[in-house]
Short mmCIF file of C-alpha atoms and ligand atoms in Angstrom, two decimals:
data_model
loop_
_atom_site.label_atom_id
_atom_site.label_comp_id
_atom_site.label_asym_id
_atom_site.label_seq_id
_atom_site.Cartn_x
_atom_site.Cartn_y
_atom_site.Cartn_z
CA UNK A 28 -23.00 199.15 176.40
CA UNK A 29 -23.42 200.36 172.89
CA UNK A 30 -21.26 199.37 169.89
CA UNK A 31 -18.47 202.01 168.86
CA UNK A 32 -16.02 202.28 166.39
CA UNK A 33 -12.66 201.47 167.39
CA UNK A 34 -11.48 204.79 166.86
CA UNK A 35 -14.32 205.92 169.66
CA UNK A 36 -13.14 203.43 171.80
CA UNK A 37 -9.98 204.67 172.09
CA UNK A 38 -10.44 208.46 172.36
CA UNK A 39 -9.81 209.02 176.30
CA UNK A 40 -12.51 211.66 176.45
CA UNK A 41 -14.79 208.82 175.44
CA UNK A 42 -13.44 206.23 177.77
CA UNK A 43 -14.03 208.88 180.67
CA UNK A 44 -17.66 209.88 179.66
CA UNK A 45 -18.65 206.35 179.47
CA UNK A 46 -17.57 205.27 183.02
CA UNK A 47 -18.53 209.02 184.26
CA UNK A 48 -22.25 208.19 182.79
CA UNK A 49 -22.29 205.22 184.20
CA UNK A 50 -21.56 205.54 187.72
CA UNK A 51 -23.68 208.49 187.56
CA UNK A 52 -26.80 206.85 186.71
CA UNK A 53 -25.81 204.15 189.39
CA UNK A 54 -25.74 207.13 191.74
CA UNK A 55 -28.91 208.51 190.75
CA UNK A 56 -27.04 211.93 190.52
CA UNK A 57 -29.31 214.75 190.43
CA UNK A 58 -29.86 216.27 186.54
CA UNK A 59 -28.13 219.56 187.33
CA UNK A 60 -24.83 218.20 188.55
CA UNK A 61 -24.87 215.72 185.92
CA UNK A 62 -24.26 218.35 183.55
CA UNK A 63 -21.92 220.58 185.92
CA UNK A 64 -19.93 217.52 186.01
CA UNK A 65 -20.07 216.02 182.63
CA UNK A 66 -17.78 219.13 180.81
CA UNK A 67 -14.79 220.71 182.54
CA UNK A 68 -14.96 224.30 183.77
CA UNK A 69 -12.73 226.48 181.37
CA UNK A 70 -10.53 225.41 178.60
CA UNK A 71 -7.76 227.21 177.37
CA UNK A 72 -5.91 227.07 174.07
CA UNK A 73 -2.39 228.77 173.12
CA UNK A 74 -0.59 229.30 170.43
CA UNK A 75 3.11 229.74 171.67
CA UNK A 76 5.71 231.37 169.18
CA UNK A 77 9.80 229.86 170.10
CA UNK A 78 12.77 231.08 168.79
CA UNK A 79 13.94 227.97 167.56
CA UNK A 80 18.18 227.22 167.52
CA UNK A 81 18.21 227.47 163.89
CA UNK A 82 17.10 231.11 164.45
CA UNK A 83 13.47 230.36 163.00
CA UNK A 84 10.34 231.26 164.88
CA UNK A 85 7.81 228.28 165.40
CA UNK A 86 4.49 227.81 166.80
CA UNK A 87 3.45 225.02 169.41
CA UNK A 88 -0.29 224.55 170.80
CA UNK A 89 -0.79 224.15 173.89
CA UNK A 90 -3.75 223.46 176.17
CA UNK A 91 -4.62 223.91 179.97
CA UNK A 92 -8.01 222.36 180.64
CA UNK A 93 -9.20 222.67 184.18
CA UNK A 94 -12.26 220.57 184.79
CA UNK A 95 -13.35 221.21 188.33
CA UNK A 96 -12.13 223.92 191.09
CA UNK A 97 -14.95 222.63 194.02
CA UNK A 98 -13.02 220.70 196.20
CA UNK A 99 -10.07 223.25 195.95
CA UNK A 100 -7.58 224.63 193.53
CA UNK A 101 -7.34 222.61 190.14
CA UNK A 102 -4.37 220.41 190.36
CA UNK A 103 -2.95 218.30 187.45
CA UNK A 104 0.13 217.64 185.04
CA UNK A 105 1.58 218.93 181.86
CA UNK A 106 3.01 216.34 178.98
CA UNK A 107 4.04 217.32 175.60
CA UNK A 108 3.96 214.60 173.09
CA UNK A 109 3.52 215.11 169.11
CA UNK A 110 -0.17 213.35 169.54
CA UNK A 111 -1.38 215.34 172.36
CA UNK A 112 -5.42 216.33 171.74
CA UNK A 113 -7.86 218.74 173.31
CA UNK A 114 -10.20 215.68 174.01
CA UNK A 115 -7.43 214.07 175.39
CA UNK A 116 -6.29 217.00 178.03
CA UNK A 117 -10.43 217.05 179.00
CA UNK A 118 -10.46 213.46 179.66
CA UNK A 119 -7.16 213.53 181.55
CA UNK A 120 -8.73 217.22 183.87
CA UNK A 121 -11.61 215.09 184.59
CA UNK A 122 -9.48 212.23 185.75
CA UNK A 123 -7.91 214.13 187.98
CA UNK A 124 -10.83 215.78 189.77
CA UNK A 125 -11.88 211.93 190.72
CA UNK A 126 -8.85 211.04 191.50
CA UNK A 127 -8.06 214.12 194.08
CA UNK A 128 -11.60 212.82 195.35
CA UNK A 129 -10.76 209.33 196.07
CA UNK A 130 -7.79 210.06 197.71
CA UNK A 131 -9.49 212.60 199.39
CA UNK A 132 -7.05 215.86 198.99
CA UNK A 133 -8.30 219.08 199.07
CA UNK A 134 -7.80 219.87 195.46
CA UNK A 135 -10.26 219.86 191.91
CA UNK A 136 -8.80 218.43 188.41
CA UNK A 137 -6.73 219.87 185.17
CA UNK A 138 -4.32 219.25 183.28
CA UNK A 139 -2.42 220.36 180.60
CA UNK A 140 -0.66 219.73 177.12
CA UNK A 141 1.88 221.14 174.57
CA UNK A 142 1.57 219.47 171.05
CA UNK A 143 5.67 219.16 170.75
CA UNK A 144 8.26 216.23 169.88
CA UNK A 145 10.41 216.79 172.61
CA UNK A 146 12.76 214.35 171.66
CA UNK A 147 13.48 216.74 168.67
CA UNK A 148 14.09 219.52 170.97
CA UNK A 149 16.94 220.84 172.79
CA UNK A 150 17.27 221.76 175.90
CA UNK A 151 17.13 225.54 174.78
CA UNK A 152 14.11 225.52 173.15
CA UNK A 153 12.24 223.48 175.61
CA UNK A 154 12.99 226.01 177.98
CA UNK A 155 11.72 228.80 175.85
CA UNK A 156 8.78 226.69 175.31
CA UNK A 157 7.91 226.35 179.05
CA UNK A 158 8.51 229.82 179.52
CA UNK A 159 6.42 231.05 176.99
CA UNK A 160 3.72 228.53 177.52
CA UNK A 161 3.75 229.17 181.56
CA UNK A 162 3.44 233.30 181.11
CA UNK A 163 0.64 232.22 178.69
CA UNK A 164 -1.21 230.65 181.33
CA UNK A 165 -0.44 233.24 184.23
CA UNK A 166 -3.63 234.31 185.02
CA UNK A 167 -4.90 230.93 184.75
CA UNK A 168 -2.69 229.35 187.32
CA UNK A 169 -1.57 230.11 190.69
CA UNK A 170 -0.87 228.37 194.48
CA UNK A 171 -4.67 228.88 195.11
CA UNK A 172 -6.02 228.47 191.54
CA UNK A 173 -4.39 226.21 189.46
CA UNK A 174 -0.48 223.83 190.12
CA UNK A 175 0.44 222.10 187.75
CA UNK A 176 2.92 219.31 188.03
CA UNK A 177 5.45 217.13 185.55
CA UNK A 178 3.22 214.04 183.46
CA UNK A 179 4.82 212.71 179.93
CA UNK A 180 7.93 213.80 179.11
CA UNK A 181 7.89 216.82 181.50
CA UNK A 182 10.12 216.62 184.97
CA UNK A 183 11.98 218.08 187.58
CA UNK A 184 13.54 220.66 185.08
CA UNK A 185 10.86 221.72 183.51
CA UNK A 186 9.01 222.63 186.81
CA UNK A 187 12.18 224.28 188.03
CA UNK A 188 11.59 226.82 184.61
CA UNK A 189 7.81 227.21 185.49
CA UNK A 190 8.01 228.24 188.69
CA UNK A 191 11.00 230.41 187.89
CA UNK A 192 8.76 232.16 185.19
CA UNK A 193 5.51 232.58 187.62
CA UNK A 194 7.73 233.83 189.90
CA UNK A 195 9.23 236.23 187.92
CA UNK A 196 5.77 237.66 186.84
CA UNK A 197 4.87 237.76 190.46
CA UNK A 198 8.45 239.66 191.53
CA UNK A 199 8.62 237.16 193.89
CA UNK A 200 9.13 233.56 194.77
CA UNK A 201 6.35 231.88 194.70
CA UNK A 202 7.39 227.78 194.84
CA UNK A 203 3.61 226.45 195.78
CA UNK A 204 2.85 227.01 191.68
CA UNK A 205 3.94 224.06 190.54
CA UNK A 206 4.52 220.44 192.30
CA UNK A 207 7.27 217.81 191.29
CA UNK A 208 10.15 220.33 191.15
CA UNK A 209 13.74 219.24 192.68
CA UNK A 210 13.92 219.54 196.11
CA UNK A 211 16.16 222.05 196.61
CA UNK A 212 13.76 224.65 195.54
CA UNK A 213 10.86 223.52 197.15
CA UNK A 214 10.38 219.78 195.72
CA UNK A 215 9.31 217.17 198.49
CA UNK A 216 11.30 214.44 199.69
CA UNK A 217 9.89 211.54 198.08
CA UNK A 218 7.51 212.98 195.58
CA UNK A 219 10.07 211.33 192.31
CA UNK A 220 9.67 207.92 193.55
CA UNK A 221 5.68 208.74 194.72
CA UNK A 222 3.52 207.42 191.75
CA UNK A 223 5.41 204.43 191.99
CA UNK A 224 5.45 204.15 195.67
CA UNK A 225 1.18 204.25 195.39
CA UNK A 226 1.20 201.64 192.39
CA UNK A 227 3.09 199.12 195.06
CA UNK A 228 1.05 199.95 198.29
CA UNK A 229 -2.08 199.19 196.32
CA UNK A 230 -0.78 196.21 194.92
CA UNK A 231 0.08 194.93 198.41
CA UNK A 232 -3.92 195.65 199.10
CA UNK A 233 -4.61 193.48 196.70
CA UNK A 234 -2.25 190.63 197.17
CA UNK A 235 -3.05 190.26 200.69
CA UNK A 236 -7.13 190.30 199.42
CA UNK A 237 -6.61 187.82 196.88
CA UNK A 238 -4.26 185.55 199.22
CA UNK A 239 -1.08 186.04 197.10
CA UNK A 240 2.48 186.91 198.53
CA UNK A 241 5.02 188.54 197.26
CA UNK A 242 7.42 186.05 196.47
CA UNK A 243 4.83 183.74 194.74
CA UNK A 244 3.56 187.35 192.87
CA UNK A 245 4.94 187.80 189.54
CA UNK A 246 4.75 191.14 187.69
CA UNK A 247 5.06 192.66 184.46
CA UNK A 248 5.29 196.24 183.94
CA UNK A 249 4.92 198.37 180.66
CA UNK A 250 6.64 201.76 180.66
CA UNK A 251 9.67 201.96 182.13
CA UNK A 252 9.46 205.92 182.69
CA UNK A 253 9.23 207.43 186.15
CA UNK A 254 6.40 205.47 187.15
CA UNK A 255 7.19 202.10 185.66
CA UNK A 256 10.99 202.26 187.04
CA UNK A 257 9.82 203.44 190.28
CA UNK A 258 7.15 200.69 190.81
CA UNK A 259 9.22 198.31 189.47
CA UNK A 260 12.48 198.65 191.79
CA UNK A 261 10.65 199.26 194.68
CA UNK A 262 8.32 196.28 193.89
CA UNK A 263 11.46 194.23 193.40
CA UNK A 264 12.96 195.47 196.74
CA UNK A 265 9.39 194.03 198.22
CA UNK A 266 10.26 190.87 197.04
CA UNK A 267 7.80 190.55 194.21
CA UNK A 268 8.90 189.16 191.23
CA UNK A 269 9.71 191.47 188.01
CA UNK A 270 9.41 188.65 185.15
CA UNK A 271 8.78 191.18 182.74
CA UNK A 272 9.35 194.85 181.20
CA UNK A 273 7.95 196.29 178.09
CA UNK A 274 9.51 199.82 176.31
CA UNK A 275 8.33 201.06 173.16
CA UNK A 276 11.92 200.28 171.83
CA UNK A 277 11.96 196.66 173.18
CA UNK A 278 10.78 194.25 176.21
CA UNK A 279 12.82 191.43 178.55
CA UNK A 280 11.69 188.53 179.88
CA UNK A 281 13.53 186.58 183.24
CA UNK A 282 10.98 184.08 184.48
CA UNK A 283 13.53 184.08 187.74
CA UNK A 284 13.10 187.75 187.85
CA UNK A 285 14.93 190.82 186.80
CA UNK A 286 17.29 192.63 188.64
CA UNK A 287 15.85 196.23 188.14
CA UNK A 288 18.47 198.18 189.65
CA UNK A 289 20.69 196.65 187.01
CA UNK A 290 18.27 197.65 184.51
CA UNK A 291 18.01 200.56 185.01
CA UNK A 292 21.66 201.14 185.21
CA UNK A 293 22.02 199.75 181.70
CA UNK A 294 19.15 202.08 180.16
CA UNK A 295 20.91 205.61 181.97
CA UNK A 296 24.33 204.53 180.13
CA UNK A 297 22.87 202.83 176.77
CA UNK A 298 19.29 205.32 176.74
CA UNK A 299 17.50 201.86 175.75
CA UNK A 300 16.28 198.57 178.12
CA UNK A 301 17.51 196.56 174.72
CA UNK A 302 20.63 195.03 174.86
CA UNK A 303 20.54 193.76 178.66
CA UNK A 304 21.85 190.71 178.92
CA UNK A 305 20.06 189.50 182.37
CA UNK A 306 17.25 188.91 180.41
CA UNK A 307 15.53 187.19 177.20
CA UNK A 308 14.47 190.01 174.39
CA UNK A 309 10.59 189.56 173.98
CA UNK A 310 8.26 190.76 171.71
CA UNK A 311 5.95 193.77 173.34
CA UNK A 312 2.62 192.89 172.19
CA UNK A 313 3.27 189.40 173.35
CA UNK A 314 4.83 190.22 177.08
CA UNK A 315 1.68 191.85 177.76
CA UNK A 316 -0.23 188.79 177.24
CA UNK A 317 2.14 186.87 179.41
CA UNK A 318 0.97 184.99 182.43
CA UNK A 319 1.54 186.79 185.39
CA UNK A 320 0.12 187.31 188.72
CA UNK A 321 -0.11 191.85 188.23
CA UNK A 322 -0.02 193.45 184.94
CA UNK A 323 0.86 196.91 185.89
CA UNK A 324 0.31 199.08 182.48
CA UNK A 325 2.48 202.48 183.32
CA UNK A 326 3.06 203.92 180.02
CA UNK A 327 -0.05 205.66 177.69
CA UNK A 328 -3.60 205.37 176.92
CA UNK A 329 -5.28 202.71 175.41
CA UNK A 330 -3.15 199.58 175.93
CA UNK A 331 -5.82 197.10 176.74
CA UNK A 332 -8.56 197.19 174.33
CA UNK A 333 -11.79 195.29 172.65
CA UNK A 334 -8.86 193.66 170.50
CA UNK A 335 -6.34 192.29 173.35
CA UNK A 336 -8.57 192.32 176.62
CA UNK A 337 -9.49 188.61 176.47
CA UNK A 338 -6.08 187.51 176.08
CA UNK A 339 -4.58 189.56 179.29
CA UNK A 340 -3.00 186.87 181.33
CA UNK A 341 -3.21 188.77 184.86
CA UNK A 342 -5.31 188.16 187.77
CA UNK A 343 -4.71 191.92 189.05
CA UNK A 344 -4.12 194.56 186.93
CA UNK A 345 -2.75 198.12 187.97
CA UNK A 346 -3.16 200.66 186.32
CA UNK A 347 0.00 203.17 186.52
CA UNK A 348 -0.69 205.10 183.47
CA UNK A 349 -3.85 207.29 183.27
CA UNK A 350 -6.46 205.57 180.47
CA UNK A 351 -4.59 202.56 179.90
CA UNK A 352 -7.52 200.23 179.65
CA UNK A 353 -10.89 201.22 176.97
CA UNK A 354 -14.39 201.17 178.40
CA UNK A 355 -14.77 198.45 175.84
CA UNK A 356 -12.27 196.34 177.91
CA UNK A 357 -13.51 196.77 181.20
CA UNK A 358 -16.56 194.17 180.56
CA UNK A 359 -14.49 191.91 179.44
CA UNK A 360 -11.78 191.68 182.11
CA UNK A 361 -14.80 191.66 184.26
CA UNK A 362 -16.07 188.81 182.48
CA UNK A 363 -12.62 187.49 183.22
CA UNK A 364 -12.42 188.05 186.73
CA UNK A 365 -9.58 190.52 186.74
CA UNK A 366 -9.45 192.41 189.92
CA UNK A 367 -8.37 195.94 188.74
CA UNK A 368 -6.84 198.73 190.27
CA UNK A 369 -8.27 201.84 188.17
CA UNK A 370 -5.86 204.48 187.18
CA UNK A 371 -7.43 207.23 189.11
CA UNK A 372 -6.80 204.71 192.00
CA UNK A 373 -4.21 203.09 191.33
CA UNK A 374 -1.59 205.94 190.02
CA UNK A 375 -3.12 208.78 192.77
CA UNK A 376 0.00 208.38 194.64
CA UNK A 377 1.66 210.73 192.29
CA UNK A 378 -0.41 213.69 193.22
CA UNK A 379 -0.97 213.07 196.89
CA UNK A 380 2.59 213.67 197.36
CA UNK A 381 2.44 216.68 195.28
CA UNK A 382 -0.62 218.03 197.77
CA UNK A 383 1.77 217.15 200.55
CA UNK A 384 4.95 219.10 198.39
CA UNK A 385 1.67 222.21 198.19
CA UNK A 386 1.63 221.96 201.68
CA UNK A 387 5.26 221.85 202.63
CA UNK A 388 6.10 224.93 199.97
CA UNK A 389 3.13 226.95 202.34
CA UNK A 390 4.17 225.94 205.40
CA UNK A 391 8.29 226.87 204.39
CA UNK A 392 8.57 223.66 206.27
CA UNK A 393 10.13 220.55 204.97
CA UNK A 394 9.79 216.43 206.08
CA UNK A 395 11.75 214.07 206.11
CA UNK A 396 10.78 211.07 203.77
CA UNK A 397 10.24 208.97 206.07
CA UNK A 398 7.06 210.94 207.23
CA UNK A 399 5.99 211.48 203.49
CA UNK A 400 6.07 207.94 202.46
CA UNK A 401 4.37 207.16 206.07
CA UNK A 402 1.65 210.01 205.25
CA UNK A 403 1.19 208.32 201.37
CA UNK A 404 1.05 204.97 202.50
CA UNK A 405 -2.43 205.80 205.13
CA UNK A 406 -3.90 207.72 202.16
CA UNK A 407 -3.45 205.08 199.26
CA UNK A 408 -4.80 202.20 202.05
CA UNK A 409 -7.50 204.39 202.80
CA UNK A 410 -8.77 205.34 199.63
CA UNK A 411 -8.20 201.57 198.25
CA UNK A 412 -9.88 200.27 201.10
CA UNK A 413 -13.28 202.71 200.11
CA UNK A 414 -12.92 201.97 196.80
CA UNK A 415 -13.07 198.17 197.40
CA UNK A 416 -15.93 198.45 200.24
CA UNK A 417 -17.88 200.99 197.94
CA UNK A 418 -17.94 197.86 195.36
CA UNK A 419 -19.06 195.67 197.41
CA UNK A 420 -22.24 197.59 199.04
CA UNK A 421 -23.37 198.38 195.45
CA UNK A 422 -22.22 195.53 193.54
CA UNK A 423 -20.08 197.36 190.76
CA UNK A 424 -16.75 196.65 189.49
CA UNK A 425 -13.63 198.53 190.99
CA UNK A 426 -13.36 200.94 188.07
CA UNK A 427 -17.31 202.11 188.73
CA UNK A 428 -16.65 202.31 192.08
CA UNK A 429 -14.23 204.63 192.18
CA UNK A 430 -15.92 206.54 189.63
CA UNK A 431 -19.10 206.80 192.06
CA UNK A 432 -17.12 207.12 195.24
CA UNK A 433 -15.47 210.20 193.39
CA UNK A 434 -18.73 211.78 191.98
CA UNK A 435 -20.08 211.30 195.27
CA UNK A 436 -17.85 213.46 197.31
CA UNK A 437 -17.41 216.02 194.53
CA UNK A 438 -21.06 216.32 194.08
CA UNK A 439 -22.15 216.29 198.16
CA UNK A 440 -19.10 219.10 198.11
CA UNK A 441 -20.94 221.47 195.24
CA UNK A 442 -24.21 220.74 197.17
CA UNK A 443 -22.94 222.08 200.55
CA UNK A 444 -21.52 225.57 198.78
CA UNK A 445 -24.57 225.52 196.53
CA UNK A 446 -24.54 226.86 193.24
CA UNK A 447 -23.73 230.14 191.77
CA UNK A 448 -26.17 229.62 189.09
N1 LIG B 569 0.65 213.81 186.22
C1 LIG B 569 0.39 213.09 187.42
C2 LIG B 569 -0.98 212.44 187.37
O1 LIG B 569 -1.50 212.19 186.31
C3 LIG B 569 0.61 213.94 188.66
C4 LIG B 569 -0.30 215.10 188.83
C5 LIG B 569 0.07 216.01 189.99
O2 LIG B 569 0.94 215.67 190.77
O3 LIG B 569 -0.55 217.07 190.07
O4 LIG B 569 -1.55 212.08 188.36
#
């Protein structure tokens, strides 16, 4: 691959083009789609005014970038973070067409962004925010055009004031707009624990390939949001062993294992994993270059790089966060022999349970969890199970493979409706 600057490397829209090129040329993929492919479909930019509590008007930019609509309506989540970029939002809308692809779910990819320290805000003005930034995007989005769903520091709540404001637009109800919203208003059963849920049925996959078990597996997570807490405690409950957790604020060390549940009952009363005395304090940088059976990054972009990639201690990593590991770094934990997950394998069971909380919301009929974590767990085998036979029959990494496995079926879908062109 060619040389880049470091601040290429880690711009996400990079990182996706150069593993979307790639597989592409592996697959031979016809000119045309190339370049239907290569740029998302429509990009939108607001500019959203908020009265802020101080009584003074501000102005937040937002984004909604959907990338691809030809497997079904664009599906994706919304994060607000200070740092959020337009390149960013396209990488993430591509990610998520390949990853509704590999998990095979009737659905295309977007996603979304508000440039925002949410931290900073109260609850007030994050609502106002949603509001305005939702009824900005109402023709845009829609049950059969575009749901959006929670990603970085967007939840339950803020999904709850989305749909509320589509619906209020519409003059009626309308809970199939948005995905990840509480369950009493149309949430599914199972959908807050989901992305986590995936990260640990993958990671059994790959145990059980590489000849590990659970008890003799030991794991260190960064991120200890929805995903990473998730993955973590349920790991745990599976037996594997949680040596390790990494926060921006801090990380822990127990080479016996940490009790999760106890963790994360110390962070909802302190608002920090620091301070916990179960385990050793670490330094971050070095806990993610600790030895350990599964690395499973689960916080932001660009965590493994050119600078820290031949250092990684892990013989499987999985990736919960979306863009967690730079092009750059892929050849050399292939060099390395890491077995990796890829994100838009590895983290897809957040939005498979959102296609089944779509479904639920259209039916007006609701599961039990039992049959939604039953449902999940054929999917995520499934998908890893092509992703890992699809490498094999053309000798590419993981990462490539899911790439072409996902360009594949998105491409053979635009070929069977033709082109409007
Ligand atoms: N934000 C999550 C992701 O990156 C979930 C998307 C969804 O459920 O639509 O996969």
């Amino acid at each position: 691959m060619k040389t880049i600057s470091l601040e290429q490397e880690i711009n996400p829209w990079e990182a996706q083009s150069a593993r979307f090129n790639f597989a592409a040329q592996k697959l031979n993929l016809d000119e045309g789609l190339w370049k239907v492919l290569q740029y998302p479909n429509r990009e939108l930019i607001v500019h959203i005014p908020v009265s802020m509590d101080n009584g003074k008007l501000e102005v937040f930019t937002g984004f909604r970038v959907q990338h691809s609509i030809a497997r079904g309506p664009a599906k994706g989540g919304i994060r607000y973070a200070p740092d959020v970029t337009l390149d960013e939002v396209r990488a993430l809308a591509s990610w998520m067409t390949w990853k509704c692809a590999i998990v095979n779910i009737p659905f295309g990819g977007a996603k979304g962004g508000v440039i925002c320290d949410p931290h900073k805000m109260s609850m007030g003005e994050l609502e106002r925010m949603t509001r305005r930034y939702t009824a900005e995007l109402i023709e845009f989005i829609g049950p059969e055009k575009d749901v959006p769903a929670p990603d970085i520091n967007t939840n339950e709540q803020t999904m709850a004031w989305m749909m509320d404001t589509y619906s209020m637009h519409m003059r009626q109800t309308v809970t199939a707009v948005v995905t990840g919203k509480p369950i009493n208003i149309g949430g599914s059963r199972g959908r807050r624990e989901a992305t986590g849920r995936g990260i640990m049925i993958v990671c059994d996959q790959a145990t059980k390939k590489l000849g590990l078990r659970p008890e003799n597996t030991r794991v260190i997570v960064q991120g200890f949001g929805n995903v990473g807490s998730n993955a973590a405690r349920l790991m745990a409950q599976a037996g594997y062993q949680i040596i390790g957790v990494i926060e921006v604020d801090g990380a822990l060390y127990n080479k016996h294992g940490i009790d999760v549940e106890a963790l994360e009952k110390h962070r909802a009363s302190t608002r920090s994993i620091t301070g916990f005395r179960e385990a050793e304090s670490a330094d971050p940088a070095e806990l993610m270059l600790t030895e350990c059976e599964i690395l499973v990054p689960a916080a932001t972009e660009n965590q493994i790089t050119s600078r820290n990639a031949d250092r990684v201690k892990c013989r499987i990593l999985a990736e919960g966060a979306n863009g967690p590991t730079t092009a750059a770094a892929d050849e050399i934990l292939a060099e390395k022999g890491v077995f990796v997950i890829p994100d838009i394998l590895c983290n897809a069971g957040g939005v498979t349970t959102s296609y089944f909380e779509w479904v639920q919301d259209r039916q007006g009929y609701f599961w039990k969890e039992s049959v939604v974590n039953e449902q999940l767990e054929d999917i995520m085998v499934n998908a890893f199970e092509d992703v890992v036979r699809y490498a094999h029959t053309h000798s590419v990494n993981n990462r490539i493979a899911a790439y072409m496995l996902a360009i594949d079926r998105v491409a053979y879908t635009i070929r069977q409706r033709g082109i409007y062109a």
